[in-house]
Structures are given as C-alpha cells and as structure tokens.
C-alpha positions in Angstrom: -21.7 40.5 -5.4 -19.1 43.0 -4.6 -20.2 46.5 -5.1 -18.5 49.3 -5.4 -20.3 53.5 -5.9 -22.0 53.8 -8.7 -22.2 57.6 -10.7 -25.2 60.0 -12.4 -25.8 58.0 -15.3 -28.5 60.6 -16.4 -27.1 61.2 -19.6 -26.2 58.3 -20.9 -28.0 55.3 -22.2 -25.9 52.7 -21.6 -25.5 53.3 -17.5 -21.7 53.3 -16.0 -21.4 49.7 -14.9 -19.5 47.2 -15.2 -20.0 44.1 -15.1 -17.3 41.0 -14.6 -17.8 37.2 -13.1 -15.7 34.0 -11.6 -16.2 31.6 -9.0 -15.3 34.2 -6.6 -12.6 36.9 -5.8 -10.5 34.6 -3.7 -10.2 32.2 -6.7 -9.2 35.0 -9.5 -5.9 33.0 -11.4 -2.8 35.4 -10.8 -2.8 35.9 -14.5 -6.0 38.0 -13.7 -6.1 39.2 -9.9 -5.4 42.8 -10.8 -8.1 42.9 -13.2 -10.8 44.6 -11.1 -8.5 47.2 -10.0 -7.2 48.0 -13.0 -11.2 48.4 -14.4 -12.2 50.4 -11.0 -8.6 52.7 -11.0 -9.4 53.9 -14.7 -13.4 54.3 -14.1 -13.3 56.1 -11.1 -16.9 57.1 -12.2 -17.9 53.5 -12.8 -20.2 51.4 -10.1 -18.1 47.8 -10.3 -19.8 44.8 -10.1 -18.4 41.7 -9.1 -20.6 38.4 -9.5 -19.2 35.0 -7.9 -21.0 31.9 -8.7 -23.2 32.6 -5.7 -24.3 35.9 -6.3 -25.3 34.7 -10.5 -27.8 31.7 -8.6 -29.3 34.9 -6.3 -29.9 37.2 -9.6 -31.7 34.6 -11.5 -33.8 33.3 -8.2 -34.9 36.7 -7.0 -35.5 38.1 -10.7 -36.0 35.6 -13.3 -36.9 32.6 -11.5 -38.7 31.0 -14.6 -35.3 30.8 -15.8 -33.9 28.9 -12.8 -34.5 25.4 -13.3 -32.6 25.5 -16.8 -29.9 27.4 -15.1 -29.6 24.6 -12.3 -29.6 21.8 -15.1 -26.8 23.1 -17.4 -24.2 20.5 -17.2 -21.0 22.6 -17.1 -20.4 25.8 -15.2 -19.0 28.1 -18.0 -23.2 27.7 -19.3 -24.5 29.4 -16.2 -21.5 31.6 -16.3 -22.4 32.2 -20.1 -26.0 33.0 -19.2 -26.1 35.1 -15.4 -24.0 37.8 -17.6 -26.8 38.1 -19.7 -29.3 38.5 -17.0 -27.0 40.7 -15.1 -26.8 43.5 -17.8 -30.5 42.9 -19.3 -31.3 43.8 -15.4 -28.6 46.6 -14.5 -27.8 47.6 -18.1 -24.0 48.9 -18.5 -20.8 46.5 -19.7 -19.9 43.1 -19.3 -15.9 41.6 -19.8 -14.2 38.9 -19.3 -11.7 38.5 -16.6 -8.6 38.4 -19.3 -10.4 41.5 -20.9 -8.3 44.3 -19.0 -8.9 48.0 -19.9 -5.9 50.6 -21.0 -8.2 53.8 -21.5 -11.8 55.0 -20.4 -14.2 53.0 -22.4 -16.7 56.6 -21.8 -16.0 57.1 -25.4 -17.1 53.8 -26.5 -20.0 53.9 -24.6 -21.3 57.3 -25.7 -20.9 56.3 -29.4 -24.9 54.8 -28.1 -25.9 58.5 -27.4 -24.8 60.2 -30.8 -28.2 61.1 -33.3 -29.2 58.1 -35.3 -28.2 55.3 -33.0 -31.3 56.0 -30.7 -32.8 52.8 -31.7 -29.3 50.8 -31.0 -29.7 48.2 -27.8 -26.3 46.9 -27.6 -22.5 47.1 -28.3 -21.2 44.0 -29.1 -17.8 42.6 -29.8 -16.4 41.0 -32.9 -14.0 38.3 -33.2 -11.8 37.4 -36.1 -12.9 34.3 -36.7 -16.2 33.7 -34.8 -18.5 36.4 -35.3 -19.4 38.0 -32.4 -18.8 37.0 -28.6 -20.1 37.6 -25.3 -16.7 37.9 -23.9 -17.4 42.0 -24.4 -20.9 43.6 -24.9 -22.8 46.9 -23.4 -26.2 47.5 -23.2 -29.2 49.6 -21.9 -31.2 48.7 -19.1 -33.9 45.9 -19.8 -33.4 45.8 -23.4 -35.8 44.1 -25.8 -33.4 42.2 -27.6 -31.4 40.9 -25.3 -34.6 39.8 -22.7 -35.9 37.9 -26.1 -32.9 36.3 -26.5 -33.0 34.9 -23.0 -36.4 33.7 -23.0 -34.8 31.5 -26.2 -32.0 30.0 -23.8 -34.3 27.2 -22.4 -34.7 26.1 -26.2 -31.4 25.4 -26.8 -30.1 22.9 -23.7 -29.6 20.6 -26.0 -28.6 21.9 -29.4 -26.7 18.5 -30.2 -29.4 16.3 -29.7 -27.8 14.4 -27.0 -24.3 13.9 -28.6 -23.2 17.0 -26.1 -20.8 14.4 -24.0 -18.8 13.9 -27.0 -18.0 17.5 -28.0 -18.8 19.6 -25.3 -16.7 22.8 -26.3 -19.4 23.0 -28.9 -22.2 22.1 -26.8 -21.5 24.9 -25.1 -21.0 27.4 -27.9 -24.6 26.3 -29.3 -26.3 26.3 -25.7 -25.4 29.9 -24.0 -21.6 30.5 -25.5 -20.8 33.1 -27.9 -22.0 31.2 -31.2 -25.9 31.5 -29.5 -25.3 34.8 -29.4 -24.0 35.3 -32.7 -26.6 33.4 -34.1 -29.6 34.8 -32.5 -28.5 38.5 -33.4 -27.8 37.9 -37.1 -31.5 36.7 -37.1 -34.5 38.5 -38.0 -32.5 41.8 -38.8 -31.3 42.1 -35.5 -28.1 43.3 -36.5 -29.6 46.9 -36.9 -30.0 47.1 -33.4 -26.5 46.7 -32.4 -23.2 48.7 -32.3 -20.0 46.2 -33.1 -16.9 46.7 -32.0 -14.1 45.6 -34.1 -11.5 43.2 -32.7 -8.4 45.5 -32.9 -10.6 47.9 -30.8 -11.1 45.5 -27.9 -7.3 44.1 -28.6 -8.5 40.8 -29.6 -5.9 38.5 -31.1 -6.5 36.7 -34.1 -7.3 32.6 -32.7 -4.3 31.6 -34.9 -1.6 34.3 -33.5 -2.4 33.9 -29.6 1.1 33.0 -28.6 2.5 35.4 -31.4 4.5 38.9 -30.2 2.5 40.6 -32.6 -0.6 40.6 -30.6 -0.3 43.6 -29.1 -3.2 46.6 -29.0 -3.1 49.2 -31.5 -3.4 52.5 -31.4 -6.8 53.5 -30.0 -7.7 49.9 -28.7 -10.1 50.7 -25.7 -8.3 47.2 -24.3 -5.9 44.5 -23.7 -6.3 41.1 -23.9 -4.5 38.3 -21.4 -4.6 34.2 -22.2 -8.1 33.3 -21.4 -10.6 29.7 -22.2 -10.2 28.8 -18.8 -13.0 26.6 -19.6 -11.4 25.1 -22.7 -11.2 21.1 -22.8 -9.4 19.1 -25.4 -11.9 19.5 -27.9 -11.3 23.4 -28.6 -7.4 22.5 -28.9 -8.6 20.3 -31.4 -11.1 22.7 -33.2 -8.9 25.5 -32.7 -6.4 23.3 -34.7 -8.3 22.7 -37.3 -9.2 26.1 -37.7 -6.0 27.3 -38.1 -4.7 25.0 -40.4 -7.4 24.0 -42.6 -5.2 23.3 -45.4 -2.9 21.1 -43.3 -6.0 19.2 -42.3 -7.5 19.0 -45.9 -4.5 17.8 -47.8 -3.8 15.2 -44.5 -7.5 13.9 -45.1 -7.0 13.6 -48.8 -3.7 12.0 -48.6 -5.0 9.7 -45.3 -7.9 8.5 -47.7 -5.9 8.2 -50.7 -3.1 5.6 -48.7 -6.2 3.7 -47.4 -7.4 3.2 -50.9 -3.9 2.4 -51.9 -3.6 -0.2 -49.9 -7.1 -2.0 -50.3 -6.9 -1.5 -53.8 -3.4 -3.5 -53.3 -5.1 -6.3 -51.2 -8.2 -6.2 -53.7 -5.9 -7.6 -55.9 -4.0 -9.9 -54.3 -7.0 -11.4 -53.0 -8.4 -11.9 -56.8 -4.8 -13.3 -58.0 -5.4 -16.0 -55.1 -8.9 -16.8 -55.7 -8.5 -17.0 -59.2 -5.6 -19.8 -58.2 -7.8 -21.4 -55.9 -10.9 -22.2 -57.8 -9.1 -22.7 -61.5 -10.7 -25.6 -63.2 -8.6 -25.4 -66.0 -7.5 -28.9 -67.1 -4.0 -28.6 -66.6 -4.3 -27.5 -63.0 -1.2 -29.3 -61.7 1.2 -27.4 -64.4 -0.5 -24.1 -63.9 0.0 -24.7 -60.6 4.1 -25.9 -60.9 4.5 -22.9 -63.2 3.0 -20.4 -60.2 5.1 -22.0 -57.8 8.1 -21.4 -59.9 6.9 -17.7 -60.7 6.8 -17.3 -56.9 9.7 -19.3 -56.0 11.9 -16.7 -58.9 9.7 -13.9 -57.0 11.1 -15.0 -53.8 14.9 -15.4 -55.3 14.6 -11.6 -56.5 13.1 -10.4 -53.6 15.5 -11.8 -51.4 18.3 -10.9 -53.8 17.2 -7.0 -53.9 17.3 -7.2 -49.9 20.7 -9.1 -50.1 21.9 -6.0 -52.3 20.6 -3.5 -49.8 21.8 -5.0 -46.9 25.2 -5.0 -48.4 25.3 -1.7 -49.6 23.8 -0.3 -46.0 26.8 -2.8 -43.8 29.8 -3.3 -46.0 30.0 -0.3 -47.9 27.9 2.3 -44.8 26.6 5.4 -46.1 29.5 6.2 -48.1 27.0 4.2 -50.7 26.1 8.4 -51.1 29.3 9.3 -52.2 28.7 8.1 -55.4 25.7 9.9 -57.5 24.9 6.6 -59.4 24.2 5.3 -55.6 22.2 8.1 -54.4 20.0 7.8 -57.8 19.4 4.2 -57.0 18.3 4.8 -53.1 16.6 7.3 -54.1 14.5 5.5 -56.9 14.1 2.8 -54.8 12.4 4.9 -51.7 10.1 6.9 -54.1 9.0 4.1 -56.1 8.0 2.7 -53.0 6.7 5.3 -50.7 5.9 8.0 -53.3 2.1 8.7 -52.2 3.8 9.0 -48.4 6.6 10.9 -49.6 4.3 13.1 -51.7 1.7 13.4 -49.1 5.0 14.9 -46.3 6.2 17.0 -48.9 2.7 18.7 -49.9 1.8 19.0 -45.8 5.6 20.1 -44.5 4.7 23.1 -47.5 1.8 24.4 -46.3 1.7 23.7 -42.4 
C-alpha cells in the first residue's frame, strides 16, 4: 500500500489513519483522482493508506490466512474489496472511506467522540444511510475491535446468501455476503448497536437514494464530507432495485393494474370459450334452428360492428379532426374510448398522478 507518515495516536482510541481502496492508484477514475490528495491536505497529521487489490490480498495472506480461501473464492471483485476494508481497519484501526467520499474539513471532532466520557465501551463509528440503515462506505474503529473481529469471522458462512440464486440477482448477493446489508444485519443483532456510534446521513453529505441527481444534494452545515457519484460496481439489477425503492407506489399500482388487466382479459376469453362450448355440445332437439339463430345473431353482430367501424372511419377520414369541433362528437369519442379501454385509462391516470 502507499503509506504516508503517521502521527502520534497516543491520546486517541481511534488511530489517525485513513484507509481507502481501489484497483490501483493509476486506474482511479478522473472523478475520484483528487480524493487522496484532498484527504491528505485536510489531514496532514494522519497516515494515509491506499490499498490496491494486490495490497488487499497481501494483507489477508499475511495476517488472516484462514480467510484467504474464502477471499479468493468470491466471484465479484467488489466482494473482495468489501471484505478487505474490514480487515484493514480491524488490523490497523482508523477510518475507512469509499473513494466517492471527500472530506470538507478535518475529521478530528468526529473520531474524538470515541474519547468522550461514557463512550468507553464503544468500538466503532458507522455511517447511516437514508434508506439502507448502516453502510460500510464510511466507518471507523479502534484497532482489533472485538465486534469487528467477530463480524469477519462470520463472513465465510455467508458466501451463498441466496442459496444458489446469486447469479440471478448479483446486487443482492453482494449486499448480503460482504456489503453494507451484511454489516447492518450483524450490528443490529444481539444489542451490538450499543457498541457503536452512528453518523447520520447529513453528517457525511450523503444524498437520499432517490435524490442522487438533485441539485439539492449538497452538504449541510456541519457536515464532514461531500459525496460524488459512486456505485462503480452497480449493475442492471441495482438500477431496477433503486427504481422500485424510489417509486414504490408507482410499482405497486402498476402491478395491480397489470394483474387487473390480465384478469379482465382472461375473464373475457373464458366467457367466450364457454359460449363456444355451449354451442358445440348443445344436444337440444332444435339444434339446427338454434344454430341458424346463432348464425343470425352473429351476422347481426357482425353487421353492427362493421357499421360502427364504418361510422368511425367516416368521422376520421371524411370530417377529419374537425369532429372534435362540437361537444357532441367529443363526448361520443370519449365514451367509446372510456367504455372500451376504461381499465387501462384508469390505471394510466393513477400512475401519472403518483409517479
């Protein structure tokens, strides 16, 4: 890793060490290229540790060899990156931050909360999110934290959280194996929340998931950080999940309307099938007469349908859109559309209103 000179940490429970990780410094996206220097500029007394993929594996191999088979077996690089950050902070202590999290002031006041009276039993500071509880994008810890140590010991037992369906929803596989949801679940069990301090979303400049592209997503007064665009590992299923989360009412109404429409079509087809079956299996002695009567009705219906279609074509082709020039014509077309497509129109209006 690329290390920069440390300072004395004798008076602080959380060492003044900054941890960040990516494939390598040379491959940092332009959007994040200034992140390391921003951290170092605002924290001259801190040691800055950048962990590349090779550094992460070397850390596991040298200090936690029992985890190396699990580490190497993770199918997604983000799972190895998630796991490695826990071990880096467990081993050295300090603060970890994703590359899209940039400080806007020194974090001393944040880390020194662990030194306050009454917090002696606390071991970690973990950032909260607006919608997903606790996150592993930003957290700090004392060295060799017992709560973090027990957490990493559990990671090998969560390599297949979806019991073989991980390939179909890779986003959830990451969240539940090594990602923020796994950490959140762990910390919410057995009163472990009592051993951590939390940093609210406004305190680290996080936007609500549904307002990521909003101009209102700016750091509030007193925030320690600002966030840029992250989620470099997100795939198609992530976008679907975020859309569902941010448009719950739209999705629910859409699903209900779709089910209603399918049921409606199924009902109509079923009724048609019943009528056809009744005509085919009729054993009435007047079969021929009834058949002729049915044919007559069909011919009448056909003539009526053709007449309606002819009238519609007349209005549209001969008179053109001028048919809407009178209120009677407008009402006529409106009634035809509403009666024929009342369910889709109702659903369309509802979905527009709630989107």
